[in-house]
Amino acid sequence: MFLLLGFFQVFGYLNGTALLRLHLASQSLIALACLLISIVLLRIVRSRRGFRFNGVLFCLAASIMACGLTYGLEAIAQWRPLLWVSIVIEAAAAVALIAVLVLLLRITPDILAVPHKLADSRFRELIEEAPDAILQVDERGTIVIANRTAERMFGYNREELLGSNVDQLVPQANRAAHAGQRAGFQRSGVAIPMEKRVGNLHALRKDGTEFPAEIGLSPVKTDAGLYVTAVVRDVTDRKRLERELEHERELRVQRIQVLARLAADLAHEIKNPLAIIHARASDLTEMASQGMAMPAGVVQKTCDSIVKTTERAIRVIRGVQALAHEGPHDPMQKTDVRGLIDQAVELSKTRFATHGIALDAVVPDGLPLVECRETQIEQVLVNLLNNSFDAIDGDERSQPWVQVRVSTQPVSELPGGVEAVHIDVLDGGPGVSPESRARLMETFFSTKPKGAGIGIGLSVSRTIAEDHGGRLELLDSESPTCFRLTLPVLARRTEGAST
Amino acid sequence: MRMDEACILVVDDELELLEIFSAWLGRSGCRVYTAPNGAEAMKVLRARKVDVLLSDIRMPIMDGVALVRNLNLMEIPPPRTLFVTGYGNFSRREIFGLGVEALLEKPVSRPALIEALNLCLLDSEEKWLTPSTEPRLQSATLTMESLEKATDEHSFALGRGGCSVACKLPLKEGMSIDLSIRFDREGLSLEAQGTVVWIDAEQGKAGVVFDYLQPKCRQWVLARIKTKNPRSFVPHG
């Protein structure tokens, strides 16, 4: 201070009174400012309890206050010097400043760890461009934060999202329940991780479309109240994959069941011819061992029977081999239904014509392509036509006509609303008796005389249909007899999907 | 009844097997009728007295099981029934419960068929006279509080040719066993040699056909069969 006065005196620009006034005013202002600064600092310390820089802030406040007081006392000293008080306060200021220095050195690493502006913007980008939509809502459900992914996922822009209620992102049907769930979550205040979601959640886009979603929730407690951060993931693709895998698995299980049934049936169908061969051969052995004279005619008849029966067993085995061989190896191809039917009709028409049986096909235009193994489906169609032929031919009650009729139908129970193509084979035959109806699809069951058909036609056809994700059934109508082959339209199922 | 006095109906949709079985049985002196399915067999059974029915199981129009079910509903006493089959998908428990006495598997030899028929033609008391000298694979010794209670609780049931019994032992189909059951209240005991014809591991039950009964229990068992007159050969249990 005296140094300062000396400075002014040396230059001698100002006279003593004016200089003193300026000096007093400055000292008073410094004292006041210091006091106010320390009050502000102390308020920060008080309101942010637990803040890691509170110690240094408190010491800083104390030292600034002490410095302010020394200035204030010096100003007062113009009229009434309080030398010892000044010295004590100066000492206090010195101690406080040293404390600030020590604390400052200790927390320097902490201060450096606070993100500076560039890191802060990176952090913001991290949230903005997160692969999941991130929303924060307040206690009333009003959206207060929404990232860019949320804008894209829900189709709203940020202005529309902020301030609106989060319930509008929930499908109408679940909206009432959602408000209740939200309240329940706020009461419990326990975070719900994404994988712990219950049931199938759906979210609603601005355009009214829904998508399957996984949602994780975490509570954020602040002085202004409870906020909830919601992370929303669009799982459309994953759900589709899951559905496809499930479909594949079902097909495989179905195929195994069919093969298991086939194995049991095969055993039965082979054991009958074996029983005949065994009996015939043991008869011969018995007669020979008893030294009986065997007429050539008996021997020939017995051996003929053995040969014929062996051939029958081989036919059965070949049929099963064909079934086991075909199928999973050939790739499925998108195929025109009309072409398939034309080929099957072409293959059969001469035979039908020579027996005076009318054969025609009614195929509407604009049929979707079906994904199938062409030769297999053709085999099924030819099989069905043959069955109709056999039913009509030689039965006097029959009317001599067979028709192939195609229709399309949405199948709502299959995921994705798959549309299916029905290929109906109708005939004017005598119909199928109720007893046979129940067993018709069993392997080796045949209503034809033994030897005329080996009975694997329909069950093989059914296996092929099931292998294609479709089915083969005998419709309930008594007359005309109608076998329906249903094939799913896989091509339409993937329409609109990214693959 | 002797073979050459018996009248046998053979049912099979395999016409050549019908022919073979007829020839075999004819050689043993039986009178033989044939039918290609259950429905045709019913016609024969309504028209004639048949001692033994020898039937396939799996046939079109009416299969063997349906045929026996229908027979059980008829007024006439049903013939003794044997199944000869190549089919494996049926319940042995159900078949013996319906009253079928034996199951033969195709292919079957003539001696095996004739032996089974001969056994079938014997009356129960004749069947159970001779013990087997072959070692038994398992021995089951059980004690039950009373015969009536065990019957009510389905832990024991007596059929025309065997019994079903609740038993925790690891039995197998086709296993020959020594069976010994004591019924405390009545002071009765059943001492038998038998063959396990079905098992239900889940319910812990088994069906056993008697091959031999000890003389001391033969009387009460036969008397009980006579009074209860069960249709089943081995009860369903």
XYZ file of C-alpha atoms in Angstrom:
736
model
C 0.000 0.000 0.000
C 2.723 2.392 1.051
C 4.607 1.286 -2.003
C 1.600 2.205 -4.150
C 1.300 5.637 -2.489
C 5.005 6.193 -3.042
C 4.490 5.231 -6.701
C 1.823 7.868 -7.176
C 3.880 10.423 -5.245
C 6.913 9.827 -7.413
C 4.935 10.493 -10.564
C 3.063 13.304 -8.837
C 0.191 13.308 -11.306
C -2.610 13.340 -8.800
C -2.921 15.523 -5.759
C -3.060 13.800 -2.331
C -6.834 13.984 -1.634
C -8.038 12.669 -4.982
C -5.495 9.927 -4.830
C -6.593 8.898 -1.385
C -10.249 8.825 -2.431
C -9.522 6.589 -5.369
C -7.449 4.360 -3.121
C -10.239 4.088 -0.548
C -12.908 3.406 -3.148
C -10.827 0.667 -4.782
C -10.083 -1.007 -1.483
C -13.747 -0.924 -0.488
C -14.796 -2.376 -3.846
C -12.167 -5.139 -3.616
C -13.375 -5.989 -0.122
C -17.002 -6.069 -1.261
C -16.249 -8.128 -4.363
C -14.198 -10.609 -2.353
C -16.987 -10.943 0.161
C -19.580 -11.548 -2.549
C -17.355 -14.043 -4.411
C -16.802 -16.022 -1.234
C -20.555 -16.005 -0.504
C -21.263 -17.393 -4.004
C -18.596 -20.067 -3.548
C -20.003 -21.076 -0.179
C -23.502 -21.355 -1.656
C -22.161 -23.687 -4.361
C -20.480 -25.790 -1.703
C -23.683 -25.916 0.322
C -25.960 -26.833 -2.571
C -23.637 -29.459 -4.107
C -22.935 -31.642 -1.111
C -20.582 -34.460 -1.964
C -19.131 -32.602 -4.970
C -15.516 -33.677 -5.225
C -14.159 -30.117 -5.604
C -16.008 -28.801 -2.527
C -12.847 -28.812 -0.334
C -10.850 -26.564 -2.607
C -13.865 -24.338 -3.228
C -14.381 -23.916 0.507
C -10.721 -22.982 1.090
C -10.816 -20.632 -1.851
C -13.908 -18.961 -0.421
C -12.191 -18.600 2.962
C -9.004 -17.178 1.474
C -10.846 -14.686 -0.759
C -12.939 -13.598 2.181
C -9.785 -13.135 4.301
C -8.125 -11.134 1.503
C -11.261 -9.003 1.144
C -11.225 -8.344 4.882
C -7.578 -7.205 4.822
C -8.478 -4.661 2.116
C -11.533 -3.560 4.067
C -9.503 -3.144 7.266
C -6.861 -1.148 5.422
C -9.512 1.230 4.151
C -10.827 1.617 7.703
C -7.253 2.125 8.945
C -7.278 5.619 7.277
C -9.435 6.699 10.177
C -8.847 4.050 12.822
C -5.930 1.697 12.441
C -6.575 -1.880 13.706
C -3.123 -3.165 13.114
C -3.273 -6.413 15.102
C -6.624 -7.416 13.572
C -5.177 -6.828 10.100
C -2.186 -8.982 10.862
C -4.324 -11.862 12.161
C -6.566 -11.745 9.097
C -3.556 -11.553 6.777
C -2.163 -14.671 8.471
C -5.537 -16.417 8.056
C -5.570 -15.484 4.363
C -2.067 -16.854 3.960
C -3.024 -20.137 5.600
C -6.190 -20.428 3.481
C -4.243 -19.712 0.302
C -1.668 -22.366 1.140
C -4.513 -24.798 1.802
C -5.951 -23.918 -1.626
C -2.555 -24.550 -3.160
C -2.198 -27.936 -1.470
C -5.737 -29.038 -2.395
C -5.318 -27.753 -5.915
C -2.187 -29.850 -6.375
C -4.034 -32.879 -5.051
C -7.070 -32.575 -7.312
C -5.236 -31.529 -10.468
C -5.528 -35.018 -12.020
C -9.288 -34.950 -11.276
C -9.670 -31.577 -12.909
C -7.786 -32.759 -15.995
C -10.071 -35.779 -16.189
C -13.173 -33.599 -16.615
C -13.986 -33.782 -20.334
C -13.221 -30.674 -22.239
C -15.460 -29.432 -24.937
C -14.227 -31.712 -27.776
C -14.663 -34.890 -25.697
C -18.086 -33.650 -24.690
C -19.172 -33.410 -28.315
C -17.861 -36.922 -28.966
C -19.871 -38.140 -26.029
C -22.946 -36.461 -27.468
C -22.347 -38.107 -30.856
C -21.992 -41.459 -29.152
C -25.500 -41.090 -27.807
C -26.921 -39.512 -30.951
C -25.683 -42.269 -33.243
C -26.107 -45.212 -30.865
C -27.539 -48.245 -32.700
C -30.539 -48.156 -30.346
C -33.045 -45.389 -29.865
C -32.432 -43.576 -26.573
C -35.197 -41.586 -24.911
C -35.495 -39.945 -21.545
C -38.891 -39.166 -20.066
C -39.960 -37.331 -16.950
C -42.394 -38.531 -14.312
C -45.417 -37.624 -16.449
C -44.023 -39.555 -19.406
C -43.027 -36.440 -21.371
C -40.025 -37.032 -23.608
C -37.124 -34.738 -22.610
C -34.257 -36.353 -24.502
C -34.353 -38.227 -27.810
C -31.372 -39.254 -29.918
C -31.121 -39.253 -33.718
C -31.684 -43.011 -33.897
C -35.002 -42.476 -32.124
C -35.999 -39.974 -34.819
C -35.203 -42.488 -37.554
C -36.729 -45.478 -35.765
C -40.051 -43.826 -34.971
C -40.249 -41.495 -37.995
C -40.735 -38.304 -35.935
C -38.325 -35.354 -35.970
C -36.818 -34.135 -32.724
C -39.205 -31.211 -32.271
C -42.143 -33.598 -32.526
C -40.646 -36.051 -30.059
C -39.519 -33.590 -27.365
C -42.422 -32.530 -25.185
C -44.788 -35.223 -26.415
C -45.841 -38.195 -24.312
C -43.951 -41.428 -24.683
C -47.271 -43.333 -24.745
C -47.770 -42.236 -28.350
C -44.897 -44.564 -29.331
C -46.889 -47.515 -27.959
C -49.532 -49.263 -30.124
C -53.078 -48.103 -29.334
C -54.071 -51.493 -27.967
C -51.362 -51.463 -25.282
C -51.432 -47.753 -24.490
C -53.672 -47.887 -21.406
C -51.655 -50.737 -19.936
C -48.416 -48.925 -20.744
C -49.299 -45.902 -18.616
C -49.903 -48.276 -15.680
C -46.644 -50.105 -16.303
C -44.804 -46.814 -16.431
C -46.221 -45.806 -13.038
C -45.304 -49.227 -11.640
C -41.739 -48.883 -12.869
C -41.425 -45.432 -11.342
C -42.611 -46.792 -7.993
C -40.192 -49.715 -8.029
C -37.310 -47.674 -9.434
C -35.394 -50.840 -10.373
C -33.657 -50.915 -13.765
C -35.012 -53.446 -16.306
C -32.310 -54.738 -18.648
C -33.195 -55.346 -22.295
C -32.991 -59.105 -22.188
C -35.389 -59.245 -19.232
C -38.351 -58.028 -21.266
C -41.548 -59.973 -20.735
C -43.703 -61.070 -23.631
C -43.698 -59.577 -27.099
C -43.325 -55.806 -27.034
C -44.273 -53.683 -30.011
C -43.632 -50.034 -30.771
C -45.568 -47.677 -33.050
C -44.057 -45.520 -35.815
C -45.459 -42.166 -36.892
C -46.878 -43.737 -40.058
C -48.956 -46.127 -37.949
C -46.875 -49.256 -38.597
C -45.720 -51.358 -35.693
C -42.439 -53.117 -35.111
C -41.292 -55.674 -32.542
C -39.018 -54.013 -29.989
C -36.867 -54.770 -27.021
C -36.829 -52.107 -24.341
C -34.436 -51.531 -21.445
C -35.304 -49.040 -18.714
C -33.144 -47.318 -16.111
C -34.241 -44.747 -13.549
C -32.338 -41.444 -13.218
C -32.919 -39.622 -9.908
C -32.338 -35.854 -9.940
C -33.248 -32.884 -7.742
C -35.914 -32.058 -10.284
C -37.489 -35.507 -9.875
C -37.268 -39.005 -11.340
C -36.414 -39.428 -15.017
C -36.449 -42.706 -16.907
C -34.001 -43.564 -19.680
C -35.443 -45.979 -22.210
C -33.289 -47.786 -24.760
C -35.381 -49.186 -27.617
C -34.093 -51.776 -30.092
C -35.895 -52.651 -33.313
C -35.820 -56.483 -33.449
C -37.773 -56.951 -36.706
C -34.871 -58.674 -38.462
C -34.057 -60.887 -35.544
C -37.702 -61.907 -35.103
C -37.888 -62.805 -38.766
C -34.775 -64.935 -38.453
C -36.194 -66.609 -35.367
C -39.435 -67.346 -37.224
C -37.550 -68.785 -40.156
C -35.431 -70.958 -37.883
C -38.551 -72.135 -36.071
C -40.199 -72.973 -39.395
C -37.115 -74.935 -40.461
C -37.104 -76.785 -37.160
C -40.791 -77.680 -37.470
C -40.209 -79.017 -40.954
C -37.349 -81.141 -39.715
C -39.368 -82.524 -36.800
C -42.235 -83.251 -39.162
C -39.910 -85.064 -41.513
C -38.457 -87.163 -38.710
C -41.965 -88.097 -37.571
C -42.928 -89.073 -41.090
C -39.779 -91.172 -41.466
C -40.339 -92.866 -38.091
C -43.886 -93.780 -39.126
C -42.569 -94.931 -42.455
C -39.989 -97.183 -40.768
C -42.703 -98.856 -38.650
C -44.938 -99.297 -41.673
C -42.062 -100.564 -43.784
C -41.328 -103.289 -41.237
C -44.927 -104.453 -41.495
C -45.005 -104.327 -45.254
C -41.775 -106.303 -45.574
C -42.711 -108.874 -42.954
C -45.775 -110.030 -44.918
C -43.830 -111.036 -48.042
C -41.110 -112.468 -45.784
C -43.755 -114.563 -44.012
C -44.881 -115.950 -47.376
C -41.328 -116.659 -48.554
C -40.454 -118.194 -45.207
C -43.551 -120.410 -45.227
C -43.072 -121.546 -48.815
C -39.405 -122.332 -48.313
C -39.968 -124.162 -45.014
C -42.694 -126.239 -46.673
C -40.177 -127.319 -49.309
C -37.570 -128.080 -46.636
C -40.082 -130.091 -44.604
C -41.156 -132.163 -47.583
C -37.545 -132.760 -48.627
C -36.471 -133.743 -45.115
C -39.309 -136.273 -44.917
C -38.145 -137.773 -48.193
C -41.460 -137.018 -49.838
C -41.652 -137.159 -53.611
C -42.410 -133.659 -54.828
C -44.369 -133.226 -58.038
C -42.630 -130.763 -60.363
C -45.808 -128.667 -60.496
C -45.798 -128.129 -56.698
C -42.124 -127.189 -56.678
C -42.629 -124.743 -59.532
C -45.686 -123.144 -57.950
C -43.890 -122.755 -54.643
C -40.769 -121.280 -56.225
C -42.847 -118.967 -58.427
C -44.545 -117.682 -55.319
C -41.161 -117.092 -53.645
C -39.826 -115.178 -56.672
C -43.007 -113.110 -57.076
C -43.163 -112.251 -53.397
C -39.489 -111.313 -53.293
C -40.093 -108.926 -56.188
C -42.985 -107.385 -54.303
C -40.785 -106.798 -51.255
C -38.159 -105.199 -53.490
C -40.783 -102.861 -54.984
C -41.713 -101.716 -51.505
C -38.077 -101.091 -50.624
C -37.480 -99.187 -53.886
C -40.434 -96.925 -53.178
C -39.041 -96.111 -49.761
C -35.560 -95.582 -51.186
C -37.001 -93.065 -53.618
C -38.624 -91.247 -50.743
C -35.466 -91.268 -48.652
C -33.288 -90.266 -51.593
C -35.301 -87.364 -52.885
C -36.096 -84.273 -50.992
C -33.584 -82.471 -48.938
C -30.790 -82.532 -51.517
C -32.341 -80.748 -54.464
C -32.678 -76.990 -54.113
C -36.135 -75.393 -54.102
C -36.866 -73.201 -57.089
C -39.492 -70.599 -57.798
C -41.890 -72.370 -60.087
C -44.924 -71.508 -62.151
C -47.914 -73.569 -60.977
C -49.521 -73.521 -64.418
C -46.447 -75.104 -65.972
C -46.425 -77.845 -63.346
C -50.060 -78.711 -63.957
C -49.696 -78.609 -67.740
C -46.845 -81.107 -67.542
C -48.713 -83.479 -65.230
C -51.809 -83.347 -67.432
C -49.677 -83.865 -70.532
C -48.134 -86.989 -68.998
C -51.520 -88.510 -68.174
C -53.817 -87.357 -70.956
C -53.239 -90.199 -73.455
C -54.031 -92.800 -70.845
C -57.174 -90.947 -69.779
C -58.298 -90.429 -73.389
C -57.948 -94.089 -74.360
C -60.197 -95.021 -71.412
C -62.740 -92.355 -72.259
C -62.107 -90.255 -69.150
C -62.270 -86.475 -69.578
C -59.310 -84.582 -68.065
C -59.015 -80.809 -67.865
C -57.396 -78.115 -65.750
C -58.804 -74.777 -64.549
C -55.943 -72.447 -63.658
C -56.610 -68.745 -62.940
C -54.280 -66.054 -64.265
C -51.827 -64.123 -62.096
C -50.879 -66.982 -59.797
C -47.853 -66.291 -57.610
C -44.785 -68.486 -58.029
C -44.348 -71.275 -55.510
C -40.974 -72.341 -54.206
C -40.726 -76.080 -54.766
C -38.825 -79.035 -56.142
C -40.539 -79.301 -59.480
C -40.080 -83.030 -60.081
C -41.446 -83.885 -56.653
C -44.586 -81.809 -56.987
C -45.129 -83.179 -60.464
C -44.794 -86.664 -58.985
C -47.514 -85.800 -56.463
C -49.823 -84.464 -59.174
C -49.309 -87.488 -61.430
C -49.932 -89.683 -58.410
C -53.220 -87.950 -57.625
C -54.305 -88.178 -61.272
C -53.450 -91.899 -61.274
C -55.512 -92.451 -58.144
C -58.487 -90.692 -59.738
C -57.996 -92.764 -62.875
C -57.970 -96.012 -60.889
C -61.039 -94.953 -58.910
C -63.055 -94.278 -62.060
C -61.748 -96.961 -64.365
C -63.688 -100.176 -64.005
C -66.233 -98.771 -61.540
C -69.679 -98.576 -63.056
C -70.988 -96.044 -60.541
C -68.397 -93.490 -61.649
C -68.758 -90.543 -63.967
C -65.763 -90.427 -66.291
C -64.193 -87.042 -65.527
C -61.201 -85.650 -63.660
C -60.442 -81.974 -63.141
C -57.495 -80.054 -61.720
C -58.623 -76.768 -60.178
C -56.322 -74.103 -58.729
C -57.234 -71.425 -56.206
C -55.331 -69.105 -53.873
C -56.026 -68.341 -50.265
C -54.402 -66.343 -47.509
C -53.356 -68.552 -44.610
C -53.626 -66.381 -41.551
C -52.428 -68.925 -38.998
C -48.962 -69.090 -40.551
C -46.587 -66.299 -39.515
C -46.356 -63.448 -41.934
C -49.779 -64.131 -43.451
C -48.419 -66.530 -46.030
C -50.564 -66.932 -49.057
C -51.018 -70.488 -50.231
C -51.905 -72.082 -53.542
C -54.467 -74.884 -53.501
C -54.267 -77.461 -56.262
C -57.446 -79.556 -56.129
C -57.792 -82.823 -58.006
C -61.481 -83.702 -58.314
C -62.996 -86.783 -59.885
C -66.346 -88.388 -60.611
C -65.285 -91.627 -58.908
C -67.387 -93.505 -56.331
C -65.857 -91.581 -53.400
C -63.898 -92.806 -50.410
C -65.601 -94.871 -47.699
C -65.521 -93.421 -44.169
C -63.342 -96.338 -42.949
C -60.768 -95.799 -45.678
C -60.941 -92.019 -45.275
C -59.388 -92.188 -41.809
C -56.498 -94.372 -42.937
C -55.950 -93.117 -46.434
C -52.693 -91.292 -45.786
C -51.099 -94.192 -43.920
C -48.124 -95.618 -45.699
C -48.973 -98.857 -47.522
C -52.689 -98.520 -46.942
C -54.376 -99.197 -50.230
C -57.955 -99.687 -51.305
C -56.762 -101.170 -54.570
C -56.525 -104.965 -54.890
C -53.172 -106.291 -53.522
C -50.557 -106.029 -56.215
C -52.321 -103.284 -58.169
C -50.824 -100.575 -56.027
C -48.225 -100.852 -53.349
C -49.844 -98.130 -51.326
C -47.008 -95.713 -50.872
C -48.342 -93.162 -53.355
C -50.456 -91.049 -51.034
C -48.181 -91.157 -48.035
C -45.154 -90.306 -50.175
C -47.179 -87.488 -51.702
C -48.108 -86.254 -48.263
C -44.493 -86.408 -47.125
C -43.469 -84.354 -50.152
C -46.201 -81.797 -49.459
C -45.178 -81.517 -45.804
C -41.543 -81.245 -46.804
C -42.544 -78.194 -48.829
C -44.253 -76.686 -45.781
C -47.624 -77.507 -47.296
C -50.118 -80.334 -46.879
C -52.113 -82.924 -48.765
C -55.613 -83.687 -47.609
C -58.816 -85.318 -48.717
C -61.532 -82.671 -48.494
C -64.635 -83.579 -46.512
C -67.120 -83.333 -49.353
C -68.692 -86.721 -50.115
C -68.930 -86.073 -53.844
C -66.985 -85.349 -55.938
C -63.853 -86.781 -54.375
C -61.370 -83.921 -53.936
C -57.732 -84.199 -52.924
C -56.196 -80.835 -52.074
C -52.486 -80.105 -52.338
C -51.635 -76.857 -50.547
C -48.295 -75.165 -51.198
C -47.198 -72.016 -49.344
C -46.156 -69.060 -51.472
C -42.731 -68.426 -50.020
C -41.929 -65.772 -52.623
C -44.575 -63.426 -51.231
C -43.549 -63.975 -47.662
C -40.175 -62.331 -48.127
C -41.598 -59.474 -50.175
C -40.734 -56.122 -48.653
C -38.111 -57.637 -46.412
C -34.514 -56.648 -46.858
C -33.399 -60.068 -48.046
C -59.862 -129.944 -27.266
C -57.710 -131.698 -29.807
C -56.416 -130.029 -32.958
C -58.329 -132.335 -35.271
C -61.607 -131.502 -33.524
C -61.102 -127.761 -33.714
C -62.664 -125.317 -36.070
C -60.352 -122.397 -36.880
C -61.013 -119.082 -38.638
C -57.952 -117.498 -40.269
C -58.159 -113.775 -41.104
C -55.503 -111.993 -43.181
C -55.599 -109.531 -46.058
C -52.569 -111.275 -47.528
C -54.371 -113.895 -49.588
C -51.318 -116.040 -50.135
C -50.722 -116.266 -46.392
C -54.364 -117.259 -45.932
C -53.767 -120.057 -48.392
C -50.558 -121.181 -46.641
C -52.049 -121.106 -43.126
C -55.156 -123.004 -44.335
C -52.962 -125.702 -45.864
C -50.863 -126.022 -42.680
C -53.890 -126.249 -40.393
C -55.651 -128.592 -42.790
C -52.687 -130.928 -42.562
C -53.168 -130.996 -38.778
C -56.776 -132.055 -39.277
C -58.529 -128.802 -38.348
C -61.581 -127.460 -40.072
C -60.491 -124.083 -41.500
C -62.454 -121.001 -42.593
C -60.775 -117.939 -44.066
C -61.632 -114.263 -44.327
C -59.638 -111.391 -45.937
C -60.621 -108.777 -43.328
C -62.449 -108.189 -40.050
C -65.793 -107.470 -41.648
C -65.797 -110.739 -43.577
C -64.658 -112.555 -40.428
C -67.690 -111.181 -38.537
C -69.944 -112.729 -41.165
C -68.321 -116.153 -40.671
C -68.462 -115.845 -36.880
C -72.152 -115.002 -36.951
C -72.906 -118.007 -39.157
C -70.717 -120.732 -37.650
C -69.259 -121.947 -34.401
C -65.537 -121.186 -34.375
C -63.173 -122.454 -31.654
C -60.101 -120.400 -32.483
C -59.692 -117.127 -34.317
C -56.258 -116.625 -35.882
C -56.062 -113.046 -37.134
C -53.718 -110.478 -38.585
C -53.850 -107.067 -36.884
C -53.472 -104.586 -39.698
C -56.069 -105.056 -42.420
C -58.262 -102.748 -44.455
C -61.989 -102.324 -43.726
C -61.817 -103.816 -40.185
C -58.525 -104.518 -38.451
C -57.833 -107.269 -35.916
C -58.282 -105.061 -32.832
C -61.624 -103.738 -34.081
C -62.680 -107.302 -34.889
C -62.018 -108.475 -31.309
C -63.788 -105.408 -29.904
C -66.828 -106.182 -32.022
C -66.719 -109.839 -30.978
C -66.746 -108.845 -27.313
C -69.979 -106.957 -27.925
C -71.691 -109.979 -29.448
C -73.978 -112.336 -27.560
C -72.139 -115.516 -28.525
C -69.115 -116.592 -26.455
C -66.106 -115.316 -28.368
C -63.602 -117.841 -29.722
C -60.092 -118.066 -28.309
C -58.066 -115.553 -30.254
C -54.471 -115.457 -31.483
C -52.896 -112.608 -33.403
C -50.241 -113.183 -36.059
C -48.756 -109.896 -37.184
C -45.826 -108.155 -38.779
C -47.045 -104.817 -37.495
C -45.370 -103.321 -34.449
C -47.496 -100.286 -33.737
C -50.079 -101.578 -31.289
C -50.532 -101.803 -27.549
C -49.875 -105.285 -26.196
C -51.580 -104.206 -23.011
C -54.765 -103.362 -24.902
C -54.679 -106.549 -26.949
C -54.315 -108.883 -23.957
C -56.883 -106.789 -22.133
C -59.356 -107.428 -24.952
C -58.957 -111.180 -24.429
C -56.371 -112.105 -27.073
C -54.385 -115.114 -25.781
C -51.168 -114.930 -27.799
C -49.255 -112.703 -30.193
C -47.155 -114.369 -32.888
C -44.801 -112.400 -35.058
C -44.492 -112.836 -38.811
C -42.754 -114.710 -40.298
C -44.039 -117.628 -38.241
C -43.014 -121.258 -38.786
C -45.527 -124.078 -39.016
C -44.339 -125.811 -35.806
C -44.513 -122.539 -33.875
C -48.021 -121.853 -35.155
C -49.239 -125.375 -34.350
C -47.684 -125.217 -30.872
C -49.370 -121.919 -30.115
C -52.716 -123.284 -31.337
C -52.338 -126.443 -29.276
C -51.617 -124.383 -26.172
C -54.576 -122.202 -26.934
C -56.875 -125.205 -27.204
C -55.951 -126.405 -23.704
C -58.156 -125.447 -20.782
C -56.586 -123.260 -18.116
C -56.192 -126.049 -15.561
C -54.406 -128.205 -18.143
C -52.081 -125.351 -19.158
C -50.834 -124.691 -15.675
C -49.921 -128.264 -14.643
C -46.296 -128.558 -15.663
C -43.565 -126.365 -14.206
C -40.756 -125.235 -16.459
C -37.305 -126.431 -15.539
C -35.636 -123.510 -17.259
C -34.148 -120.932 -14.921
C -36.324 -117.864 -14.408
C -34.758 -114.474 -15.087
C -36.398 -112.559 -12.279
C -38.225 -113.391 -9.115
C -40.972 -111.119 -7.789
C -42.142 -111.624 -4.208
C -44.894 -109.268 -3.112
C -47.114 -108.958 -0.067
C -50.515 -107.305 -0.315
C -52.925 -106.424 2.481
C -55.924 -108.090 0.906
C -57.014 -109.452 -2.458
C -60.178 -107.342 -2.525
C -58.359 -104.131 -1.617
C -55.630 -104.794 -4.187
C -58.343 -105.412 -6.800
C -60.159 -102.182 -5.861
C -56.934 -100.199 -5.999
C -55.959 -101.808 -9.336
C -52.679 -103.044 -7.913
C -53.677 -106.614 -8.769
C -56.156 -107.999 -11.298
C -56.783 -111.506 -12.497
C -57.614 -112.376 -16.103
C -58.367 -115.692 -17.804
C -54.708 -116.400 -18.485
C -52.678 -114.184 -16.210
C -52.654 -111.099 -14.068
C -51.649 -107.473 -14.040
C -49.720 -106.387 -11.003
C -48.192 -103.219 -9.583
C -44.542 -104.047 -9.229
C -41.449 -101.896 -8.913
C -39.031 -104.532 -10.228
C -37.134 -103.859 -13.477
C -39.107 -106.274 -15.650
C -38.914 -106.548 -19.422
C -41.376 -107.748 -22.035
C -40.805 -111.429 -22.805
C -39.012 -112.057 -19.495
C -39.821 -115.300 -17.678
C -40.377 -114.756 -13.957
C -41.269 -116.453 -10.688
C -44.201 -114.597 -9.216
C -45.167 -114.919 -5.582
C -47.901 -112.745 -4.063
C -49.258 -113.078 -0.515
C -52.670 -111.663 0.381
C -52.532 -111.332 4.165
C -56.185 -110.864 5.101
C -57.498 -113.795 3.055
C -54.440 -115.909 3.853
C -54.114 -116.677 0.152
C -50.975 -116.827 -1.909
C -50.271 -116.950 -5.601
C -47.212 -118.933 -6.631
C -46.687 -118.920 -10.367
C -44.234 -119.131 -13.203
C -45.107 -116.602 -15.860
C -44.017 -114.543 -18.838
C -44.152 -110.741 -18.824
C -46.245 -109.673 -21.837
C -46.391 -105.936 -21.211
C -44.938 -103.363 -18.872
C -45.871 -99.808 -18.037
C -42.767 -98.328 -16.456
C -44.532 -95.037 -15.714
C -47.314 -96.629 -13.666
C -45.004 -99.362 -12.362
C -47.273 -102.115 -13.665
C -46.740 -105.313 -15.585
C -48.923 -107.893 -17.324
C -47.950 -111.515 -16.754
C -49.247 -114.655 -18.520
C -49.222 -117.712 -16.248
C -47.218 -120.695 -17.526
C -47.521 -122.780 -14.331
C -49.379 -122.468 -11.012
C -48.401 -124.259 -7.781
C -51.054 -126.900 -6.858
C -51.957 -125.152 -3.567
C -53.034 -121.946 -5.287
C -54.439 -123.458 -8.484
C -57.863 -124.114 -6.926
C -58.599 -120.626 -5.611
C -57.309 -118.972 -8.769
C -59.500 -121.154 -11.018
C -62.488 -120.672 -8.730
C -62.042 -116.917 -8.785
C -61.708 -116.852 -12.588
C -64.903 -118.904 -12.799
C -66.912 -116.555 -10.558
C -65.562 -113.277 -11.953
C -65.498 -114.600 -15.536
C -63.237 -111.858 -16.931
C -63.104 -111.304 -20.687
C -59.488 -110.169 -20.561
C -56.686 -112.681 -20.853
C -54.333 -110.378 -18.955
C -56.267 -107.457 -17.465
C -55.493 -103.949 -18.667
C -54.814 -103.076 -14.983
